[in-house]
């Protein structure tokens, strides 16, 4: 690789709102999206909420000349909705489905049925290893009473861990997607602190688009006031995040968003705004490397966010156990009631009524059993994330102590402390 | 690191058969296991089927001085059953829960409720990065009619992919666990071909233990003839697998198994036999490196096993779709029957019977709905593994062509072929 090596990457990201039977003007929007992507010829187009595999196949065919590589990430019952189109071939493909993703009985929200996931594509560009991640986290339906907060924090942690463990030999890491989190939300901070990813919107010197970089805006005719909740001017929940390691540096030359219309001022392509980033990857002499070793202030902000996430997951565990206990009581009462019905059925007086009530009561016990098992599994999933966080927190504290109190820390190290 | 660097690793692996209310002499076996591990003082003890978290906590306390680091991998409803005790501290911890793991309605087999997973622990030993994986795959209940074969192949693929993507900076990779596969089974070959892991039993010059290295043997008083199926002399389904990369070499100096008794010829510690390996890691001069670049014969055996796995997953997909279709028909018939019951209930003649049949029929429709959704999700999961396999197969073929027909391959490369 030459010392004046420079790689330009043009990246497109959009949550497509492509839900069969639900989304308005779906076919027309997908067609116009395909036309736009063909004209613009990005290096990478990362899409979320493509719930129709037929639409993916349509786009794949339409884009086959401009983007010869494409992948659709299948998971869950409906799918992950994630897909990628690329000018450059994929070297490797893998995906990770999030352990926790809402509740099956919240059918009207539907996230549980989707199998939300993170997809990874490894590309080799001019001798450089580029790890591209695309994801979509659980939606936030109410900011005031967000019953999915613990799940979203757990997803953000799994996402951060997946990136951390799979990008160790990558020169450049790129994450695009709909995180369903505002920039200062706990999960977003956790993700950025643990992976070191930087936000294109905050980094670029040349931004043009919606105010404050919002990706859901009131000007978009598909967005209702209800979608924006207490943020009538818009929310920023879709991101382009990146980092470079091992002797490279990356910066965002330009970032554009659509502004409630399609790029030609027509009907919007989706209820979300598209993000279009131009990134430059260059060689970075060792002394100019963005330091991967965190000093005390960074370490302390990591510790704070880890602690906060640990607490939030703890609340989620308590909630999950409460529901499992409630379901346990319902099962107990249902079984007692079934026994009473058996006694009644054996007698003469109320046999008919007892027989009538038998089946709904069996249904109740089975339903409560399913709820019990689900919340037990939820508690286990949250405990798992919490124990991983606790381990990282322990290690981060050790490192902080090593920096601030070298002697004490040295004696700790000698002890070979356990988890 | 010195040029004559040499690291000895003593590793213990056991499927503990620690199932509350089911396994015989559980408390006594766990106690004796703890005593044995304390006396032997291995570097790492990797355990499977520790389904009781209380037993893990008991062992943790008992082993705290000899093995200061310990971790229990939580997942699913019951748990993954995996845990690790180590003399050396863990630098990093992560786990991956397999997407597919049997059927919830096969309650008597129970695997679905367990959340089978692979756990990863990263250790730094004398400046060397060691990735330790522990896992337990879906059981094989019938060799003749193995309805879980596609799931186990998909799990083996997910395991291989997880190791492949998370071990890129590791110097040494170690995988221990109960794979529930014989050495020449498809999933086992797929795992070894894709990761390059080598089998301690086949590699060591010094093996002592049960005949043919079997880990379930008829001499074990907890093993029934039914467990061994068509292999009355025993089966080998538990493994110690390893590889070294980046300038190191690893070999298995000794491998021991128990032989149907505990190490002191008492009652066995489990229904599986324990594996005890002594591994040596040394510096390897570049020319002695086990070549990570596969030549044509290795490539061709990888292609064969990938193709076979692809076909097996295809059969699994067809089966999953068949069940989903059947469930779809049941839903349709159930809805028609519900409509008929409404008509009957509206009349006078059979109102009572119609009301009686209403609830069980609703139950039938809901049950069939759940089966439909489950098998749709199963098909998606298998499709996902199949598409990843297909991608690797495509790339392996390209590389093979590159080796055998440089000119043709070069022209292919120029075309920048898509997936």
PDB file of N, CA, C and O in Angstrom, chain A residues 68-71 74 76-78 90-96 113 161 164-166 168-169 352 355-356 373 377 380 383-384 387-388 391 395 418-419, chain B residues 68-71 74 76-78 90-96 113 161 164-166 168-169 352 355-356 373 377 380 383-384 387-388 391 395 418-419:
ATOM      1  N   UNK A  68     -22.936  -5.291  -7.880  1.00  0.00           N
ATOM      2  CA  UNK A  68     -22.961  -6.734  -8.178  1.00  0.00           C
ATOM      3  C   UNK A  68     -23.070  -7.631  -6.942  1.00  0.00           C
ATOM      4  O   UNK A  68     -23.468  -8.777  -7.071  1.00  0.00           O
ATOM      5  N   UNK A  69     -22.720  -7.122  -5.762  1.00  0.00           N
ATOM      6  CA  UNK A  69     -22.837  -7.948  -4.556  1.00  0.00           C
ATOM      7  C   UNK A  69     -24.047  -7.501  -3.740  1.00  0.00           C
ATOM      8  O   UNK A  69     -24.294  -6.301  -3.585  1.00  0.00           O
ATOM      9  N   UNK A  70     -24.786  -8.481  -3.232  1.00  0.00           N
ATOM     10  CA  UNK A  70     -25.966  -8.169  -2.424  1.00  0.00           C
ATOM     11  C   UNK A  70     -26.197  -9.281  -1.428  1.00  0.00           C
ATOM     12  O   UNK A  70     -25.861 -10.437  -1.686  1.00  0.00           O
ATOM     13  N   UNK A  71     -26.746  -8.925  -0.264  1.00  0.00           N
ATOM     14  CA  UNK A  71     -27.074  -9.976   0.718  1.00  0.00           C
ATOM     15  C   UNK A  71     -28.302  -9.568   1.523  1.00  0.00           C
ATOM     16  O   UNK A  71     -28.458  -8.412   1.911  1.00  0.00           O
ATOM     17  N   UNK A  74     -31.566 -13.161   6.741  1.00  0.00           N
ATOM     18  CA  UNK A  74     -32.807 -13.823   7.165  1.00  0.00           C
ATOM     19  C   UNK A  74     -32.732 -14.180   8.652  1.00  0.00           C
ATOM     20  O   UNK A  74     -31.711 -14.679   9.122  1.00  0.00           O
ATOM     21  N   UNK A  76     -35.582 -14.810  12.452  1.00  0.00           N
ATOM     22  CA  UNK A  76     -36.894 -14.694  13.088  1.00  0.00           C
ATOM     23  C   UNK A  76     -37.994 -15.260  12.222  1.00  0.00           C
ATOM     24  O   UNK A  76     -37.752 -16.101  11.353  1.00  0.00           O
ATOM     25  N   UNK A  77     -39.223 -14.798  12.449  1.00  0.00           N
ATOM     26  CA  UNK A  77     -40.359 -15.309  11.679  1.00  0.00           C
ATOM     27  C   UNK A  77     -40.537 -14.479  10.414  1.00  0.00           C
ATOM     28  O   UNK A  77     -40.658 -15.014   9.315  1.00  0.00           O
ATOM     29  N   UNK A  78     -40.507 -13.161  10.574  1.00  0.00           N
ATOM     30  CA  UNK A  78     -40.704 -12.291   9.407  1.00  0.00           C
ATOM     31  C   UNK A  78     -39.372 -12.039   8.698  1.00  0.00           C
ATOM     32  O   UNK A  78     -39.321 -11.943   7.476  1.00  0.00           O
ATOM     33  N   UNK A  90     -18.179  -9.259  -1.383  1.00  0.00           N
ATOM     34  CA  UNK A  90     -18.067  -9.554   0.049  1.00  0.00           C
ATOM     35  C   UNK A  90     -17.095 -10.716   0.226  1.00  0.00           C
ATOM     36  O   UNK A  90     -17.220 -11.737  -0.441  1.00  0.00           O
ATOM     37  N   UNK A  91     -16.145 -10.562   1.156  1.00  0.00           N
ATOM     38  CA  UNK A  91     -15.249 -11.675   1.464  1.00  0.00           C
ATOM     39  C   UNK A  91     -15.915 -12.639   2.433  1.00  0.00           C
ATOM     40  O   UNK A  91     -15.785 -13.844   2.302  1.00  0.00           O
ATOM     41  N   UNK A  92     -16.608 -12.083   3.408  1.00  0.00           N
ATOM     42  CA  UNK A  92     -17.214 -12.919   4.443  1.00  0.00           C
ATOM     43  C   UNK A  92     -18.545 -12.328   4.894  1.00  0.00           C
ATOM     44  O   UNK A  92     -18.733 -11.102   4.852  1.00  0.00           O
ATOM     45  N   UNK A  93     -19.424 -13.209   5.327  1.00  0.00           N
ATOM     46  CA  UNK A  93     -20.757 -12.788   5.782  1.00  0.00           C
ATOM     47  C   UNK A  93     -21.097 -13.547   7.064  1.00  0.00           C
ATOM     48  O   UNK A  93     -20.898 -14.752   7.143  1.00  0.00           O
ATOM     49  N   UNK A  94     -21.612 -12.828   8.040  1.00  0.00           N
ATOM     50  CA  UNK A  94     -22.115 -13.487   9.251  1.00  0.00           C
ATOM     51  C   UNK A  94     -23.170 -12.576   9.869  1.00  0.00           C
ATOM     52  O   UNK A  94     -23.192 -11.370   9.582  1.00  0.00           O
ATOM     53  N   UNK A  95     -24.046 -13.138  10.677  1.00  0.00           N
ATOM     54  CA  UNK A  95     -25.018 -12.293  11.358  1.00  0.00           C
ATOM     55  C   UNK A  95     -25.210 -12.782  12.782  1.00  0.00           C
ATOM     56  O   UNK A  95     -24.907 -13.933  13.104  1.00  0.00           O
ATOM     57  N   UNK A  96     -25.684 -11.883  13.632  1.00  0.00           N
ATOM     58  CA  UNK A  96     -25.976 -12.251  15.020  1.00  0.00           C
ATOM     59  C   UNK A  96     -27.386 -11.767  15.329  1.00  0.00           C
ATOM     60  O   UNK A  96     -27.701 -10.587  15.178  1.00  0.00           O
ATOM     61  N   UNK A 113     -41.539 -10.622  16.400  1.00  0.00           N
ATOM     62  CA  UNK A 113     -41.689 -11.548  15.271  1.00  0.00           C
ATOM     63  C   UNK A 113     -40.621 -11.328  14.189  1.00  0.00           C
ATOM     64  O   UNK A 113     -40.521 -12.099  13.256  1.00  0.00           O
ATOM     65  N   UNK A 161     -20.604  -5.761  21.728  1.00  0.00           N
ATOM     66  CA  UNK A 161     -19.760  -6.937  21.947  1.00  0.00           C
ATOM     67  C   UNK A 161     -19.466  -7.644  20.612  1.00  0.00           C
ATOM     68  O   UNK A 161     -18.342  -8.089  20.372  1.00  0.00           O
ATOM     69  N   UNK A 164     -16.977  -5.554  18.822  1.00  0.00           N
ATOM     70  CA  UNK A 164     -15.694  -5.624  19.533  1.00  0.00           C
ATOM     71  C   UNK A 164     -14.955  -6.931  19.212  1.00  0.00           C
ATOM     72  O   UNK A 164     -13.751  -6.929  18.952  1.00  0.00           O
ATOM     73  N   UNK A 165     -15.683  -8.044  19.213  1.00  0.00           N
ATOM     74  CA  UNK A 165     -15.030  -9.348  19.070  1.00  0.00           C
ATOM     75  C   UNK A 165     -14.799  -9.768  17.618  1.00  0.00           C
ATOM     76  O   UNK A 165     -14.013 -10.676  17.369  1.00  0.00           O
ATOM     77  N   UNK A 166     -15.530  -9.164  16.674  1.00  0.00           N
ATOM     78  CA  UNK A 166     -15.385  -9.608  15.277  1.00  0.00           C
ATOM     79  C   UNK A 166     -14.572  -8.624  14.436  1.00  0.00           C
ATOM     80  O   UNK A 166     -14.366  -8.861  13.251  1.00  0.00           O
ATOM     81  N   UNK A 168     -11.432  -7.361  15.262  1.00  0.00           N
ATOM     82  CA  UNK A 168     -10.079  -7.198  15.794  1.00  0.00           C
ATOM     83  C   UNK A 168      -9.002  -7.107  14.723  1.00  0.00           C
ATOM     84  O   UNK A 168      -7.936  -6.561  14.977  1.00  0.00           O
ATOM     85  N   UNK A 169      -9.276  -7.645  13.526  1.00  0.00           N
ATOM     86  CA  UNK A 169      -8.271  -7.516  12.466  1.00  0.00           C
ATOM     87  C   UNK A 169      -8.723  -6.537  11.383  1.00  0.00           C
ATOM     88  O   UNK A 169      -8.082  -6.437  10.342  1.00  0.00           O
ATOM     89  N   UNK A 352     -72.516 -29.664  34.123  1.00  0.00           N
ATOM     90  CA  UNK A 352     -72.483 -29.021  32.799  1.00  0.00           C
ATOM     91  C   UNK A 352     -71.561 -27.792  32.805  1.00  0.00           C
ATOM     92  O   UNK A 352     -70.701 -27.632  31.946  1.00  0.00           O
ATOM     93  N   UNK A 355     -67.887 -28.788  33.080  1.00  0.00           N
ATOM     94  CA  UNK A 355     -67.333 -29.271  31.801  1.00  0.00           C
ATOM     95  C   UNK A 355     -67.080 -28.085  30.857  1.00  0.00           C
ATOM     96  O   UNK A 355     -66.054 -28.007  30.183  1.00  0.00           O
ATOM     97  N   UNK A 356     -68.022 -27.129  30.870  1.00  0.00           N
ATOM     98  CA  UNK A 356     -67.881 -25.933  30.023  1.00  0.00           C
ATOM     99  C   UNK A 356     -66.631 -25.129  30.384  1.00  0.00           C
ATOM    100  O   UNK A 356     -65.946 -24.585  29.516  1.00  0.00           O
ATOM    101  N   UNK A 373     -42.526 -19.135  31.140  1.00  0.00           N
ATOM    102  CA  UNK A 373     -41.302 -19.570  30.467  1.00  0.00           C
ATOM    103  C   UNK A 373     -40.648 -18.407  29.731  1.00  0.00           C
ATOM    104  O   UNK A 373     -39.434 -18.222  29.770  1.00  0.00           O
ATOM    105  N   UNK A 377     -36.887 -16.828  30.510  1.00  0.00           N
ATOM    106  CA  UNK A 377     -35.879 -16.715  29.453  1.00  0.00           C
ATOM    107  C   UNK A 377     -35.404 -15.267  29.336  1.00  0.00           C
ATOM    108  O   UNK A 377     -34.211 -15.012  29.152  1.00  0.00           O
ATOM    109  N   UNK A 380     -33.032 -14.582  32.161  1.00  0.00           N
ATOM    110  CA  UNK A 380     -31.730 -15.221  31.886  1.00  0.00           C
ATOM    111  C   UNK A 380     -30.922 -14.388  30.875  1.00  0.00           C
ATOM    112  O   UNK A 380     -29.712 -14.178  31.051  1.00  0.00           O
ATOM    113  N   UNK A 383     -29.673 -11.258  32.586  1.00  0.00           N
ATOM    114  CA  UNK A 383     -28.612 -11.623  33.538  1.00  0.00           C
ATOM    115  C   UNK A 383     -27.304 -11.856  32.792  1.00  0.00           C
ATOM    116  O   UNK A 383     -26.224 -11.472  33.269  1.00  0.00           O
ATOM    117  N   UNK A 384     -27.403 -12.500  31.641  1.00  0.00           N
ATOM    118  CA  UNK A 384     -26.207 -12.794  30.847  1.00  0.00           C
ATOM    119  C   UNK A 384     -25.511 -11.494  30.444  1.00  0.00           C
ATOM    120  O   UNK A 384     -24.308 -11.341  30.630  1.00  0.00           O
ATOM    121  N   UNK A 387     -23.951  -9.841  33.453  1.00  0.00           N
ATOM    122  CA  UNK A 387     -22.699 -10.438  33.960  1.00  0.00           C
ATOM    123  C   UNK A 387     -21.530 -10.098  33.043  1.00  0.00           C
ATOM    124  O   UNK A 387     -20.402  -9.923  33.517  1.00  0.00           O
ATOM    125  N   UNK A 388     -21.786  -9.993  31.728  1.00  0.00           N
ATOM    126  CA  UNK A 388     -20.713  -9.560  30.821  1.00  0.00           C
ATOM    127  C   UNK A 388     -20.295  -8.124  31.142  1.00  0.00           C
ATOM    128  O   UNK A 388     -19.112  -7.797  31.190  1.00  0.00           O
ATOM    129  N   UNK A 391     -18.228  -7.929  34.228  1.00  0.00           N
ATOM    130  CA  UNK A 391     -16.844  -8.339  33.990  1.00  0.00           C
ATOM    131  C   UNK A 391     -16.033  -7.193  33.386  1.00  0.00           C
ATOM    132  O   UNK A 391     -14.921  -6.898  33.834  1.00  0.00           O
ATOM    133  N   UNK A 395     -12.851  -5.009  34.994  1.00  0.00           N
ATOM    134  CA  UNK A 395     -11.565  -4.836  34.311  1.00  0.00           C
ATOM    135  C   UNK A 395     -11.262  -3.348  34.087  1.00  0.00           C
ATOM    136  O   UNK A 395     -10.118  -2.910  34.211  1.00  0.00           O
ATOM    137  N   UNK A 418      -9.963 -12.687  40.557  1.00  0.00           N
ATOM    138  CA  UNK A 418     -10.988 -13.398  39.766  1.00  0.00           C
ATOM    139  C   UNK A 418     -12.061 -12.423  39.329  1.00  0.00           C
ATOM    140  O   UNK A 418     -12.052 -11.256  39.724  1.00  0.00           O
ATOM    141  N   UNK A 419     -12.936 -12.906  38.547  1.00  0.00           N
ATOM    142  CA  UNK A 419     -14.072 -12.129  38.055  1.00  0.00           C
ATOM    143  C   UNK A 419     -14.879 -11.611  39.240  1.00  0.00           C
ATOM    144  O   UNK A 419     -15.184 -12.374  40.128  1.00  0.00           O
TER     145      UNK A 419
ATOM    146  N   UNK B  68      -9.331 -19.237  40.647  1.00  0.00           N
ATOM    147  CA  UNK B  68      -9.944 -17.963  41.075  1.00  0.00           C
ATOM    148  C   UNK B  68     -10.920 -17.357  40.067  1.00  0.00           C
ATOM    149  O   UNK B  68     -11.756 -16.543  40.434  1.00  0.00           O
ATOM    150  N   UNK B  69     -10.833 -17.745  38.787  1.00  0.00           N
ATOM    151  CA  UNK B  69     -11.764 -17.193  37.793  1.00  0.00           C
ATOM    152  C   UNK B  69     -12.806 -18.244  37.430  1.00  0.00           C
ATOM    153  O   UNK B  69     -12.476 -19.414  37.239  1.00  0.00           O
ATOM    154  N   UNK B  70     -14.064 -17.808  37.331  1.00  0.00           N
ATOM    155  CA  UNK B  70     -15.140 -18.741  36.980  1.00  0.00           C
ATOM    156  C   UNK B  70     -16.228 -17.990  36.241  1.00  0.00           C
ATOM    157  O   UNK B  70     -16.418 -16.783  36.474  1.00  0.00           O
ATOM    158  N   UNK B  71     -16.900 -18.671  35.346  1.00  0.00           N
ATOM    159  CA  UNK B  71     -18.030 -18.026  34.658  1.00  0.00           C
ATOM    160  C   UNK B  71     -19.099 -19.044  34.316  1.00  0.00           C
ATOM    161  O   UNK B  71     -18.801 -20.161  33.900  1.00  0.00           O
ATOM    162  N   UNK B  74     -25.339 -18.013  31.015  1.00  0.00           N
ATOM    163  CA  UNK B  74     -26.799 -18.087  31.135  1.00  0.00           C
ATOM    164  C   UNK B  74     -27.461 -17.902  29.772  1.00  0.00           C
ATOM    165  O   UNK B  74     -27.051 -17.019  29.008  1.00  0.00           O
ATOM    166  N   UNK B  76     -31.414 -19.107  27.349  1.00  0.00           N
ATOM    167  CA  UNK B  76     -32.625 -19.906  27.228  1.00  0.00           C
ATOM    168  C   UNK B  76     -33.463 -19.861  28.488  1.00  0.00           C
ATOM    169  O   UNK B  76     -33.370 -18.921  29.288  1.00  0.00           O
ATOM    170  N   UNK B  77     -34.300 -20.881  28.688  1.00  0.00           N
ATOM    171  CA  UNK B  77     -35.171 -20.909  29.863  1.00  0.00           C
ATOM    172  C   UNK B  77     -34.440 -21.588  31.019  1.00  0.00           C
ATOM    173  O   UNK B  77     -34.393 -21.078  32.130  1.00  0.00           O
ATOM    174  N   UNK B  78     -33.841 -22.729  30.744  1.00  0.00           N
ATOM    175  CA  UNK B  78     -33.150 -23.472  31.805  1.00  0.00           C
ATOM    176  C   UNK B  78     -31.706 -22.980  31.943  1.00  0.00           C
ATOM    177  O   UNK B  78     -31.157 -22.930  33.035  1.00  0.00           O
ATOM    178  N   UNK B  90      -9.859 -14.133  33.283  1.00  0.00           N
ATOM    179  CA  UNK B  90     -10.437 -13.952  31.951  1.00  0.00           C
ATOM    180  C   UNK B  90     -10.283 -12.489  31.542  1.00  0.00           C
ATOM    181  O   UNK B  90     -10.631 -11.602  32.311  1.00  0.00           O
ATOM    182  N   UNK B  91      -9.789 -12.258  30.331  1.00  0.00           N
ATOM    183  CA  UNK B  91      -9.718 -10.889  29.832  1.00  0.00           C
ATOM    184  C   UNK B  91     -11.065 -10.459  29.269  1.00  0.00           C
ATOM    185  O   UNK B  91     -11.510  -9.340  29.448  1.00  0.00           O
ATOM    186  N   UNK B  92     -11.713 -11.367  28.553  1.00  0.00           N
ATOM    187  CA  UNK B  92     -12.981 -11.035  27.887  1.00  0.00           C
ATOM    188  C   UNK B  92     -13.907 -12.246  27.919  1.00  0.00           C
ATOM    189  O   UNK B  92     -13.446 -13.384  27.895  1.00  0.00           O
ATOM    190  N   UNK B  93     -15.199 -11.943  27.921  1.00  0.00           N
ATOM    191  CA  UNK B  93     -16.213 -13.004  27.948  1.00  0.00           C
ATOM    192  C   UNK B  93     -17.321 -12.645  26.960  1.00  0.00           C
ATOM    193  O   UNK B  93     -17.774 -11.500  26.923  1.00  0.00           O
ATOM    194  N   UNK B  94     -17.729 -13.606  26.168  1.00  0.00           N
ATOM    195  CA  UNK B  94     -18.892 -13.396  25.284  1.00  0.00           C
ATOM    196  C   UNK B  94     -19.503 -14.759  25.019  1.00  0.00           C
ATOM    197  O   UNK B  94     -18.837 -15.792  25.162  1.00  0.00           O
ATOM    198  N   UNK B  95     -20.782 -14.775  24.639  1.00  0.00           N
ATOM    199  CA  UNK B  95     -21.397 -16.048  24.280  1.00  0.00           C
ATOM    200  C   UNK B  95     -22.305 -15.863  23.075  1.00  0.00           C
ATOM    201  O   UNK B  95     -22.734 -14.756  22.770  1.00  0.00           O
ATOM    202  N   UNK B  96     -22.542 -16.948  22.375  1.00  0.00           N
ATOM    203  CA  UNK B  96     -23.457 -16.910  21.241  1.00  0.00           C
ATOM    204  C   UNK B  96     -24.459 -18.045  21.405  1.00  0.00           C
ATOM    205  O   UNK B  96     -24.073 -19.207  21.557  1.00  0.00           O
ATOM    206  N   UNK B 113     -35.556 -26.007  25.453  1.00  0.00           N
ATOM    207  CA  UNK B 113     -35.704 -25.169  26.644  1.00  0.00           C
ATOM    208  C   UNK B 113     -34.356 -24.734  27.238  1.00  0.00           C
ATOM    209  O   UNK B 113     -34.313 -23.908  28.126  1.00  0.00           O
ATOM    210  N   UNK B 161     -18.488 -20.618  12.431  1.00  0.00           N
ATOM    211  CA  UNK B 161     -18.459 -19.205  12.036  1.00  0.00           C
ATOM    212  C   UNK B 161     -18.085 -18.313  13.224  1.00  0.00           C
ATOM    213  O   UNK B 161     -17.307 -17.363  13.088  1.00  0.00           O
ATOM    214  N   UNK B 164     -14.450 -18.747  13.777  1.00  0.00           N
ATOM    215  CA  UNK B 164     -13.717 -18.132  12.666  1.00  0.00           C
ATOM    216  C   UNK B 164     -13.643 -16.605  12.823  1.00  0.00           C
ATOM    217  O   UNK B 164     -12.587 -16.001  12.619  1.00  0.00           O
ATOM    218  N   UNK B 165     -14.761 -15.996  13.192  1.00  0.00           N
ATOM    219  CA  UNK B 165     -14.811 -14.531  13.216  1.00  0.00           C
ATOM    220  C   UNK B 165     -14.309 -13.915  14.518  1.00  0.00           C
ATOM    221  O   UNK B 165     -14.016 -12.720  14.548  1.00  0.00           O
ATOM    222  N   UNK B 166     -14.255 -14.703  15.606  1.00  0.00           N
ATOM    223  CA  UNK B 166     -13.841 -14.103  16.884  1.00  0.00           C
ATOM    224  C   UNK B 166     -12.414 -14.482  17.276  1.00  0.00           C
ATOM    225  O   UNK B 166     -11.937 -14.043  18.325  1.00  0.00           O
ATOM    226  N   UNK B 168      -9.617 -14.138  15.235  1.00  0.00           N
ATOM    227  CA  UNK B 168      -8.650 -13.682  14.237  1.00  0.00           C
ATOM    228  C   UNK B 168      -7.348 -13.142  14.830  1.00  0.00           C
ATOM    229  O   UNK B 168      -6.337 -13.120  14.155  1.00  0.00           O
ATOM    230  N   UNK B 169      -7.414 -12.678  16.081  1.00  0.00           N
ATOM    231  CA  UNK B 169      -6.162 -12.204  16.685  1.00  0.00           C
ATOM    232  C   UNK B 169      -5.647 -13.160  17.752  1.00  0.00           C
ATOM    233  O   UNK B 169      -4.706 -12.824  18.479  1.00  0.00           O
ATOM    234  N   UNK B 352     -75.811 -26.448  22.282  1.00  0.00           N
ATOM    235  CA  UNK B 352     -74.981 -26.848  23.413  1.00  0.00           C
ATOM    236  C   UNK B 352     -73.655 -27.452  22.932  1.00  0.00           C
ATOM    237  O   UNK B 352     -72.582 -27.089  23.406  1.00  0.00           O
ATOM    238  N   UNK B 355     -71.314 -24.811  21.472  1.00  0.00           N
ATOM    239  CA  UNK B 355     -70.644 -23.999  22.495  1.00  0.00           C
ATOM    240  C   UNK B 355     -69.518 -24.808  23.141  1.00  0.00           C
ATOM    241  O   UNK B 355     -68.421 -24.299  23.379  1.00  0.00           O
ATOM    242  N   UNK B 356     -69.822 -26.119  23.380  1.00  0.00           N
ATOM    243  CA  UNK B 356     -68.809 -26.992  23.982  1.00  0.00           C
ATOM    244  C   UNK B 356     -67.567 -27.110  23.107  1.00  0.00           C
ATOM    245  O   UNK B 356     -66.436 -27.159  23.595  1.00  0.00           O
ATOM    246  N   UNK B 373     -45.827 -20.559  12.985  1.00  0.00           N
ATOM    247  CA  UNK B 373     -44.816 -19.512  13.209  1.00  0.00           C
ATOM    248  C   UNK B 373     -43.462 -20.137  13.542  1.00  0.00           C
ATOM    249  O   UNK B 373     -42.426 -19.703  13.044  1.00  0.00           O
ATOM    250  N   UNK B 377     -39.993 -19.744  11.299  1.00  0.00           N
ATOM    251  CA  UNK B 377     -38.746 -19.257  11.895  1.00  0.00           C
ATOM    252  C   UNK B 377     -37.623 -20.263  11.687  1.00  0.00           C
ATOM    253  O   UNK B 377     -36.484 -19.890  11.412  1.00  0.00           O
ATOM    254  N   UNK B 380     -36.422 -19.997   8.146  1.00  0.00           N
ATOM    255  CA  UNK B 380     -35.588 -18.778   7.995  1.00  0.00           C
ATOM    256  C   UNK B 380     -34.176 -19.020   8.542  1.00  0.00           C
ATOM    257  O   UNK B 380     -33.187 -18.643   7.918  1.00  0.00           O
ATOM    258  N   UNK B 383     -32.300 -21.290   6.212  1.00  0.00           N
ATOM    259  CA  UNK B 383     -31.981 -20.549   4.977  1.00  0.00           C
ATOM    260  C   UNK B 383     -30.778 -19.639   5.205  1.00  0.00           C
ATOM    261  O   UNK B 383     -29.919 -19.477   4.343  1.00  0.00           O
ATOM    262  N   UNK B 384     -30.756 -19.041   6.380  1.00  0.00           N
ATOM    263  CA  UNK B 384     -29.660 -18.115   6.713  1.00  0.00           C
ATOM    264  C   UNK B 384     -28.336 -18.867   6.723  1.00  0.00           C
ATOM    265  O   UNK B 384     -27.361 -18.438   6.088  1.00  0.00           O
ATOM    266  N   UNK B 387     -27.395 -19.839   3.173  1.00  0.00           N
ATOM    267  CA  UNK B 387     -26.878 -18.770   2.313  1.00  0.00           C
ATOM    268  C   UNK B 387     -25.443 -18.395   2.697  1.00  0.00           C
ATOM    269  O   UNK B 387     -24.625 -18.057   1.832  1.00  0.00           O
ATOM    270  N   UNK B 388     -25.111 -18.491   4.002  1.00  0.00           N
ATOM    271  CA  UNK B 388     -23.719 -18.251   4.403  1.00  0.00           C
ATOM    272  C   UNK B 388     -22.808 -19.338   3.830  1.00  0.00           C
ATOM    273  O   UNK B 388     -21.726 -19.042   3.309  1.00  0.00           O
ATOM    274  N   UNK B 391     -22.186 -18.808   0.192  1.00  0.00           N
ATOM    275  CA  UNK B 391     -21.209 -17.754  -0.043  1.00  0.00           C
ATOM    276  C   UNK B 391     -19.784 -18.295   0.097  1.00  0.00           C
ATOM    277  O   UNK B 391     -18.920 -18.047  -0.749  1.00  0.00           O
ATOM    278  N   UNK B 395     -16.795 -18.802  -2.776  1.00  0.00           N
ATOM    279  CA  UNK B 395     -15.440 -18.271  -2.642  1.00  0.00           C
ATOM    280  C   UNK B 395     -14.395 -19.394  -2.674  1.00  0.00           C
ATOM    281  O   UNK B 395     -13.324 -19.229  -3.254  1.00  0.00           O
ATOM    282  N   UNK B 418     -20.360 -11.288  -8.239  1.00  0.00           N
ATOM    283  CA  UNK B 418     -21.192 -11.096  -7.057  1.00  0.00           C
ATOM    284  C   UNK B 418     -21.395 -12.430  -6.367  1.00  0.00           C
ATOM    285  O   UNK B 418     -20.989 -13.456  -6.847  1.00  0.00           O
ATOM    286  N   UNK B 419     -22.016 -12.376  -5.227  1.00  0.00           N
ATOM    287  CA  UNK B 419     -22.316 -13.562  -4.431  1.00  0.00           C
ATOM    288  C   UNK B 419     -23.130 -14.532  -5.266  1.00  0.00           C
ATOM    289  O   UNK B 419     -24.087 -14.166  -5.903  1.00  0.00           O
TER     290      UNK B 419
END
